[in-house]
mmCIF file of C-alpha atoms in Angstrom:
data_model
loop_
_atom_site.group_PDB
_atom_site.id
_atom_site.type_symbol
_atom_site.label_atom_id
_atom_site.label_comp_id
_atom_site.label_asym_id
_atom_site.label_seq_id
_atom_site.Cartn_x
_atom_site.Cartn_y
_atom_site.Cartn_z
ATOM 1 C CA MET L 1 2.224 -41.837 17.984
ATOM 2 C CA MET L 2 1.702 -39.272 20.762
ATOM 3 C CA LEU L 3 5.456 -38.677 20.989
ATOM 4 C CA ARG L 4 5.664 -38.151 17.238
ATOM 5 C CA ARG L 5 2.834 -35.606 17.332
ATOM 6 C CA ALA L 6 4.435 -33.772 20.246
ATOM 7 C CA LEU L 7 7.792 -33.692 18.453
ATOM 8 C CA PHE L 8 6.126 -32.439 15.277
ATOM 9 C CA ALA L 9 4.347 -29.685 17.236
ATOM 10 C CA VAL L 10 7.640 -28.618 18.838
ATOM 11 C CA LEU L 11 9.349 -28.476 15.430
ATOM 12 C CA ILE L 12 6.506 -26.387 14.016
ATOM 13 C CA HIS L 13 6.725 -23.927 16.919
ATOM 14 C CA VAL L 14 10.516 -23.687 16.611
ATOM 15 C CA ALA L 15 10.236 -23.082 12.863
ATOM 16 C CA CYS L 16 7.620 -20.365 13.434
ATOM 17 C CA LEU L 17 9.814 -18.746 16.088
ATOM 18 C CA LEU L 18 12.837 -18.727 13.759
ATOM 19 C CA LEU L 19 10.721 -17.270 10.972
ATOM 20 C CA LEU L 20 9.413 -14.576 13.327
ATOM 21 C CA ILE L 21 12.966 -13.674 14.366
ATOM 22 C CA TRP L 22 13.993 -13.595 10.703
ATOM 23 C CA ILE L 23 11.179 -11.123 9.950
ATOM 24 C CA ILE L 24 11.475 -8.921 13.039
ATOM 25 C CA PHE L 25 15.274 -8.652 13.308
ATOM 26 C CA PRO L 26 15.740 -6.233 10.347
ATOM 27 C CA ILE L 27 13.084 -3.959 11.860
ATOM 28 C CA TYR L 28 14.748 -4.178 15.266
ATOM 29 C CA TRP L 29 18.160 -3.444 13.741
ATOM 30 C CA MET L 30 16.750 -0.455 11.848
ATOM 31 C CA ILE L 31 15.484 1.042 15.107
ATOM 32 C CA VAL L 32 18.717 0.233 16.980
ATOM 33 C CA VAL L 33 20.945 1.913 14.381
ATOM 34 C CA SER L 34 18.657 4.952 14.251
ATOM 35 C CA PHE L 35 19.324 5.586 17.957
ATOM 36 C CA LYS L 36 23.100 5.146 17.718
ATOM 37 C CA PRO L 37 25.364 8.211 17.819
ATOM 38 C CA SER L 38 27.394 8.804 14.659
ATOM 39 C CA GLU L 39 30.605 7.473 16.198
ATOM 40 C CA GLU L 40 28.963 4.150 17.153
ATOM 41 C CA ILE L 41 27.211 3.284 13.883
ATOM 42 C CA PHE L 42 29.580 0.461 12.975
ATOM 43 C CA ASN L 43 29.803 -1.033 16.462
ATOM 44 C CA PRO L 44 28.214 -4.518 16.224
ATOM 45 C CA ASP L 45 26.161 -4.039 19.396
ATOM 46 C CA TYR L 46 22.631 -5.405 19.344
ATOM 47 C CA ILE L 47 21.613 -3.121 22.219
ATOM 48 C CA VAL L 48 22.157 0.630 22.247
ATOM 49 C CA THR L 49 24.224 1.521 25.294
ATOM 50 C CA ASN L 50 24.141 5.283 24.704
ATOM 51 C CA PRO L 51 20.878 6.029 22.874
ATOM 52 C CA SER L 52 20.786 9.345 21.078
ATOM 53 C CA LEU L 53 18.098 11.325 19.267
ATOM 54 C CA GLU L 54 20.750 13.014 17.149
ATOM 55 C CA SER L 55 19.668 11.250 13.946
ATOM 56 C CA TYR L 56 15.985 12.071 14.392
ATOM 57 C CA VAL L 57 16.728 15.723 15.168
ATOM 58 C CA THR L 58 18.901 15.969 12.047
ATOM 59 C CA VAL L 59 16.227 14.400 9.851
ATOM 60 C CA LEU L 60 13.287 16.346 11.274
ATOM 61 C CA THR L 61 15.151 19.668 11.085
ATOM 62 C CA GLN L 62 16.506 18.809 7.614
ATOM 63 C CA GLY L 63 20.040 19.335 8.875
ATOM 64 C CA TYR L 64 21.796 17.152 6.286
ATOM 65 C CA PHE L 65 21.862 17.706 2.532
ATOM 66 C CA ARG L 66 20.256 14.314 1.818
ATOM 67 C CA VAL L 67 17.231 15.246 3.935
ATOM 68 C CA MET L 68 16.974 18.915 2.995
ATOM 69 C CA TYR L 69 13.560 18.189 1.395
ATOM 70 C CA PHE L 70 12.426 15.630 3.986
ATOM 71 C CA TRP L 71 9.078 17.204 4.853
ATOM 72 C CA ARG L 72 8.202 18.010 1.263
ATOM 73 C CA GLN L 73 9.081 14.494 0.123
ATOM 74 C CA LEU L 74 7.061 13.013 2.976
ATOM 75 C CA LEU L 75 4.088 15.155 1.935
ATOM 76 C CA ASN L 76 4.621 14.010 -1.661
ATOM 77 C CA SER L 77 4.324 10.401 -0.508
ATOM 78 C CA ILE L 78 1.195 11.182 1.504
ATOM 79 C CA TYR L 79 -0.400 13.094 -1.380
ATOM 80 C CA ILE L 80 0.298 10.377 -3.961
ATOM 81 C CA ALA L 81 -0.925 7.643 -1.611
ATOM 82 C CA ALA L 82 -4.094 9.591 -0.754
ATOM 83 C CA MET L 83 -4.927 10.272 -4.405
ATOM 84 C CA THR L 84 -4.275 6.636 -5.280
ATOM 85 C CA VAL L 85 -6.743 5.616 -2.570
ATOM 86 C CA VAL L 86 -9.393 8.067 -3.811
ATOM 87 C CA PHE L 87 -9.179 7.069 -7.479
ATOM 88 C CA THR L 88 -8.935 3.355 -6.712
ATOM 89 C CA ILE L 89 -12.093 3.519 -4.602
ATOM 90 C CA LEU L 90 -13.932 5.461 -7.322
ATOM 91 C CA VAL L 91 -12.918 3.035 -10.071
ATOM 92 C CA SER L 92 -13.604 -0.079 -8.008
ATOM 93 C CA ILE L 93 -17.016 0.950 -6.648
ATOM 94 C CA PHE L 94 -18.421 1.892 -10.066
ATOM 95 C CA ALA L 95 -16.901 -1.095 -11.874
ATOM 96 C CA GLY L 96 -17.781 -3.500 -9.066
ATOM 97 C CA TYR L 97 -21.393 -2.343 -9.046
ATOM 98 C CA ALA L 98 -21.662 -2.716 -12.814
ATOM 99 C CA LEU L 99 -20.227 -6.246 -12.753
ATOM 100 C CA SER L 100 -22.388 -7.406 -9.872
ATOM 101 C CA ARG L 101 -25.714 -5.690 -10.560
ATOM 102 C CA LEU L 102 -26.013 -4.770 -14.236
ATOM 103 C CA ARG L 103 -26.600 -7.123 -17.137
ATOM 104 C CA PHE L 104 -24.602 -6.558 -20.304
ATOM 105 C CA ARG L 105 -22.825 -8.604 -22.932
ATOM 106 C CA GLY L 106 -19.275 -9.660 -22.087
ATOM 107 C CA LYS L 107 -19.648 -9.203 -18.326
ATOM 108 C CA THR L 108 -18.267 -12.665 -17.530
ATOM 109 C CA ALA L 109 -15.253 -12.161 -19.782
ATOM 110 C CA ILE L 110 -14.522 -8.756 -18.259
ATOM 111 C CA SER L 111 -14.762 -10.076 -14.707
ATOM 112 C CA THR L 112 -12.427 -12.960 -15.587
ATOM 113 C CA LEU L 113 -9.889 -10.705 -17.279
ATOM 114 C CA THR L 114 -9.899 -8.267 -14.375
ATOM 115 C CA LEU L 115 -7.601 -10.411 -12.254
ATOM 116 C CA GLY L 116 -5.959 -11.836 -15.374
ATOM 117 C CA THR L 117 -4.190 -8.516 -15.805
ATOM 118 C CA TYR L 118 -1.923 -9.541 -12.919
ATOM 119 C CA ILE L 119 -0.284 -12.037 -15.276
ATOM 120 C CA PHE L 120 1.830 -9.098 -16.405
ATOM 121 C CA PRO L 121 4.178 -7.830 -13.659
ATOM 122 C CA TYR L 122 3.991 -4.074 -13.257
ATOM 123 C CA ALA L 123 7.754 -3.864 -13.828
ATOM 124 C CA PHE L 124 7.184 -5.456 -17.249
ATOM 125 C CA LEU L 125 4.994 -2.501 -18.231
ATOM 126 C CA SER L 126 7.348 0.191 -16.947
ATOM 127 C CA ILE L 127 9.055 0.997 -20.279
ATOM 128 C CA PRO L 128 5.814 1.249 -22.319
ATOM 129 C CA TYR L 129 4.302 3.406 -19.582
ATOM 130 C CA PHE L 130 7.398 5.621 -19.494
ATOM 131 C CA ILE L 131 7.190 6.097 -23.271
ATOM 132 C CA LEU L 132 3.477 6.911 -23.001
ATOM 133 C CA MET L 133 4.072 9.518 -20.288
ATOM 134 C CA THR L 134 6.874 11.022 -22.394
ATOM 135 C CA MET L 135 4.530 11.335 -25.374
ATOM 136 C CA LEU L 136 1.882 12.967 -23.166
ATOM 137 C CA ASN L 137 4.473 15.330 -21.633
ATOM 138 C CA MET L 138 3.617 14.059 -18.139
ATOM 139 C CA LEU L 139 7.062 13.111 -16.859
ATOM 140 C CA ASN L 140 8.097 14.674 -13.534
ATOM 141 C CA THR L 141 4.470 14.989 -12.438
ATOM 142 C CA HIS L 142 2.780 13.319 -9.508
ATOM 143 C CA THR L 143 -0.225 12.684 -11.745
ATOM 144 C CA SER L 144 1.746 10.166 -13.804
ATOM 145 C CA VAL L 145 2.621 8.205 -10.655
ATOM 146 C CA ILE L 146 -0.948 8.336 -9.336
ATOM 147 C CA ILE L 147 -2.350 7.033 -12.640
ATOM 148 C CA ALA L 148 0.168 4.177 -12.741
ATOM 149 C CA GLN L 149 -0.513 3.081 -9.181
ATOM 150 C CA THR L 150 -4.279 3.310 -9.638
ATOM 151 C CA ILE L 151 -4.022 1.115 -12.734
ATOM 152 C CA PHE L 152 -2.111 -1.588 -10.874
ATOM 153 C CA VAL L 153 -4.282 -1.570 -7.748
ATOM 154 C CA SER L 154 -7.688 -1.349 -9.433
ATOM 155 C CA PRO L 155 -8.042 -4.942 -10.770
ATOM 156 C CA TYR L 156 -7.804 -6.451 -7.294
ATOM 157 C CA ALA L 157 -10.011 -3.688 -5.875
ATOM 158 C CA ILE L 158 -12.695 -4.322 -8.511
ATOM 159 C CA TRP L 159 -12.577 -8.051 -7.819
ATOM 160 C CA LEU L 160 -12.907 -7.442 -4.078
ATOM 161 C CA ILE L 161 -15.985 -5.225 -4.529
ATOM 162 C CA TRP L 162 -17.473 -7.732 -6.961
ATOM 163 C CA GLU L 163 -17.003 -10.609 -4.525
ATOM 164 C CA TYR L 164 -18.218 -8.565 -1.559
ATOM 165 C CA SER L 165 -21.346 -7.401 -3.383
ATOM 166 C CA ARG L 166 -22.380 -11.019 -3.904
ATOM 167 C CA ASN L 167 -23.116 -11.058 -0.170
ATOM 168 C CA ILE L 168 -25.533 -8.146 -0.582
ATOM 169 C CA PRO L 169 -28.911 -9.695 -1.460
ATOM 170 C CA PRO L 170 -30.169 -8.499 -4.869
ATOM 171 C CA GLU L 171 -33.664 -8.524 -3.371
ATOM 172 C CA ILE L 172 -32.751 -5.215 -1.726
ATOM 173 C CA ASP L 173 -32.306 -3.650 -5.162
ATOM 174 C CA GLU L 174 -35.517 -5.205 -6.435
ATOM 175 C CA SER L 175 -37.520 -3.899 -3.480
ATOM 176 C CA ALA L 176 -36.097 -0.417 -3.992
ATOM 177 C CA LEU L 177 -36.945 -0.512 -7.705
ATOM 178 C CA ILE L 178 -40.517 -1.537 -6.893
ATOM 179 C CA ASP L 179 -40.742 1.408 -4.490
ATOM 180 C CA GLY L 180 -39.747 3.741 -7.306
ATOM 181 C CA ALA L 181 -36.041 4.250 -6.543
ATOM 182 C CA GLY L 182 -33.735 4.738 -9.515
ATOM 183 C CA ARG L 183 -30.355 3.131 -10.139
ATOM 184 C CA ALA L 184 -28.534 6.215 -8.897
ATOM 185 C CA THR L 185 -30.481 6.209 -5.622
ATOM 186 C CA ILE L 186 -29.829 2.493 -5.090
ATOM 187 C CA PHE L 187 -26.135 2.965 -5.833
ATOM 188 C CA PHE L 188 -25.455 6.003 -3.656
ATOM 189 C CA ARG L 189 -27.880 5.390 -0.786
ATOM 190 C CA MET L 190 -27.789 1.595 -0.509
ATOM 191 C CA PHE L 191 -24.917 -0.068 -2.350
ATOM 192 C CA ILE L 192 -22.137 2.262 -1.204
ATOM 193 C CA PRO L 193 -23.132 2.286 2.515
ATOM 194 C CA LEU L 194 -23.416 -1.519 2.510
ATOM 195 C CA SER L 195 -19.991 -1.781 0.837
ATOM 196 C CA LEU L 196 -18.100 0.398 3.335
ATOM 197 C CA PRO L 197 -16.119 -2.513 4.902
ATOM 198 C CA ALA L 198 -14.904 -3.569 1.454
ATOM 199 C CA LEU L 199 -14.077 0.033 0.557
ATOM 200 C CA ALA L 200 -12.044 0.354 3.760
ATOM 201 C CA ALA L 201 -10.112 -2.790 2.835
ATOM 202 C CA ILE L 202 -9.519 -1.426 -0.663
ATOM 203 C CA GLY L 203 -8.370 1.912 0.728
ATOM 204 C CA ALA L 204 -5.896 0.219 3.061
ATOM 205 C CA TYR L 205 -4.552 -1.968 0.259
ATOM 206 C CA ALA L 206 -4.183 0.984 -2.130
ATOM 207 C CA PHE L 207 -2.503 3.118 0.534
ATOM 208 C CA LEU L 208 0.045 0.455 1.466
ATOM 209 C CA PHE L 209 0.753 -0.349 -2.192
ATOM 210 C CA SER L 210 1.416 3.300 -2.960
ATOM 211 C CA TRP L 211 3.354 3.922 0.244
ATOM 212 C CA ASN L 212 5.776 1.073 -0.500
ATOM 213 C CA GLN L 213 6.123 1.817 -4.220
ATOM 214 C CA TYR L 214 9.601 2.592 -5.506
ATOM 215 C CA LEU L 215 9.945 1.695 -9.193
ATOM 216 C CA TYR L 216 7.454 4.056 -10.818
ATOM 217 C CA PRO L 217 8.211 7.138 -8.667
ATOM 218 C CA PHE L 218 11.914 6.520 -9.324
ATOM 219 C CA MET L 219 11.307 6.186 -13.054
ATOM 220 C CA LEU L 220 8.859 9.057 -13.518
ATOM 221 C CA LEU L 221 10.155 11.705 -11.089
ATOM 222 C CA SER L 222 13.577 13.336 -11.294
ATOM 223 C CA ASN L 223 13.340 16.721 -9.537
ATOM 224 C CA GLU L 224 14.553 16.207 -5.981
ATOM 225 C CA PRO L 225 11.821 18.308 -4.289
ATOM 226 C CA ASP L 226 9.165 16.264 -6.133
ATOM 227 C CA LEU L 227 10.488 12.825 -5.165
ATOM 228 C CA THR L 228 8.722 10.483 -2.797
ATOM 229 C CA LEU L 229 10.595 9.631 0.379
ATOM 230 C CA PRO L 230 11.521 6.011 -0.572
ATOM 231 C CA VAL L 231 13.178 7.266 -3.762
ATOM 232 C CA ALA L 232 14.967 10.023 -1.848
ATOM 233 C CA MET L 233 16.249 7.481 0.680
ATOM 234 C CA GLY L 234 17.856 5.570 -2.168
ATOM 235 C CA PHE L 235 20.261 8.471 -2.673
ATOM 236 C CA PHE L 236 21.686 7.846 0.805
ATOM 237 C CA LEU L 237 23.442 4.806 -0.648
ATOM 238 C CA VAL L 238 25.262 6.405 -3.582
ATOM 239 C CA THR L 239 28.540 6.684 -1.636
ATOM 240 C CA ASP L 240 30.623 4.236 0.367
ATOM 241 C CA GLU L 241 30.258 6.390 3.485
ATOM 242 C CA ALA L 242 26.478 6.348 3.757
ATOM 243 C CA PRO L 243 25.061 7.963 6.931
ATOM 244 C CA TRP L 244 23.365 4.780 8.116
ATOM 245 C CA ASN L 245 21.996 6.338 11.279
ATOM 246 C CA LEU L 246 20.185 9.036 9.280
ATOM 247 C CA PHE L 247 19.020 6.484 6.740
ATOM 248 C CA MET L 248 17.581 4.234 9.469
ATOM 249 C CA ALA L 249 15.975 7.174 11.281
ATOM 250 C CA THR L 250 14.275 8.267 8.056
ATOM 251 C CA ALA L 251 13.127 4.708 7.392
ATOM 252 C CA THR L 252 11.753 4.389 10.931
ATOM 253 C CA ILE L 253 9.764 7.618 10.585
ATOM 254 C CA TYR L 254 8.479 6.521 7.186
ATOM 255 C CA SER L 255 7.264 3.201 8.606
ATOM 256 C CA LEU L 256 5.005 4.854 11.205
ATOM 257 C CA PRO L 257 2.091 6.082 8.990
ATOM 258 C CA PRO L 258 1.208 2.623 7.570
ATOM 259 C CA ILE L 259 1.302 1.139 11.076
ATOM 260 C CA LEU L 260 -1.032 3.871 12.324
ATOM 261 C CA PHE L 261 -3.223 3.494 9.237
ATOM 262 C CA TYR L 262 -3.515 -0.255 9.779
ATOM 263 C CA TYR L 263 -4.511 0.007 13.422
ATOM 264 C CA LEU L 264 -7.077 2.717 12.702
ATOM 265 C CA PHE L 265 -8.783 0.686 9.981
ATOM 266 C CA LYS L 266 -7.944 -2.852 11.123
ATOM 267 C CA ARG L 267 -11.538 -3.709 12.026
ATOM 268 C CA TYR L 268 -12.879 -2.615 8.636
ATOM 269 C CA LEU L 269 -9.991 -4.225 6.775
ATOM 270 C CA ILE L 270 -10.564 -7.630 8.357
ATOM 271 C CA ALA L 271 -14.342 -7.365 7.977
ATOM 272 C CA GLY L 272 -14.080 -6.439 4.306
ATOM 273 C CA LEU L 273 -11.663 -9.214 3.399
ATOM 274 C CA ALA L 274 -13.582 -11.812 5.408
ATOM 275 C CA ALA L 275 -16.912 -10.870 3.849
ATOM 276 C CA ALA L 276 -15.446 -10.977 0.344
ATOM 277 C CA ALA L 277 -14.139 -14.480 1.013
ATOM 278 C CA VAL L 278 -17.588 -15.836 1.956
ATOM 279 C CA LYS L 279 -19.900 -16.571 -0.946
ATOM 280 C CA ARG L 280 -23.643 -16.695 -0.744
#
């Protein structure tokens, strides 16, 4: 029995190690290729013998026609992600407060349907949304992308606030009402400060969702200066002679903001998710 348990533990550790290698290797290879000189791109070496910053200099100075709008496209991605975070937080905090604290007919049905919207994949709704944006004359605008991403992130964000607020004792609201505080005072001066960990988790989720989004920016934006960076990187691959070192350097740079964002807000992210998972 002891031998069987030991063997099982070894197999589990080996499987986890293989899975970790499977996940990390593409990231490692991306970084390796980004440091290879142009003449060594197709050498199957897993270690860079002559590391070069040539690719990063070319990308950062916009020295190749595929990266001539690099900085503007990076700022487009940051702007769209930031606006998605702002609007998602606004929608989720108001809706979450209403579902958790106010009494009105149909509240249970609304709260149930909130997550039920995820039955429909966002790709499934792309054509109707494209037609709607065409009718509203909003194609080729960042606003159309921000609205789409906010719509898809908000159901989970509302649910998270709703679950988190169940850990905030309603007696706090009742005491404030007895002391003469209005709903607005309770909401802005009590509910929002107590919900900051959940809001941080929502902000991180919305930022990462927007940062990794490809379909809707690709579908809604067509002017090259207005593209997000992931969509622009897709144009690297339209020829058989793709500049893989530049592509990998751009991808490496683009992967840095979410890593930094995660480590800055990791404590709040974990606290918010953990608190939402614990019911009173």
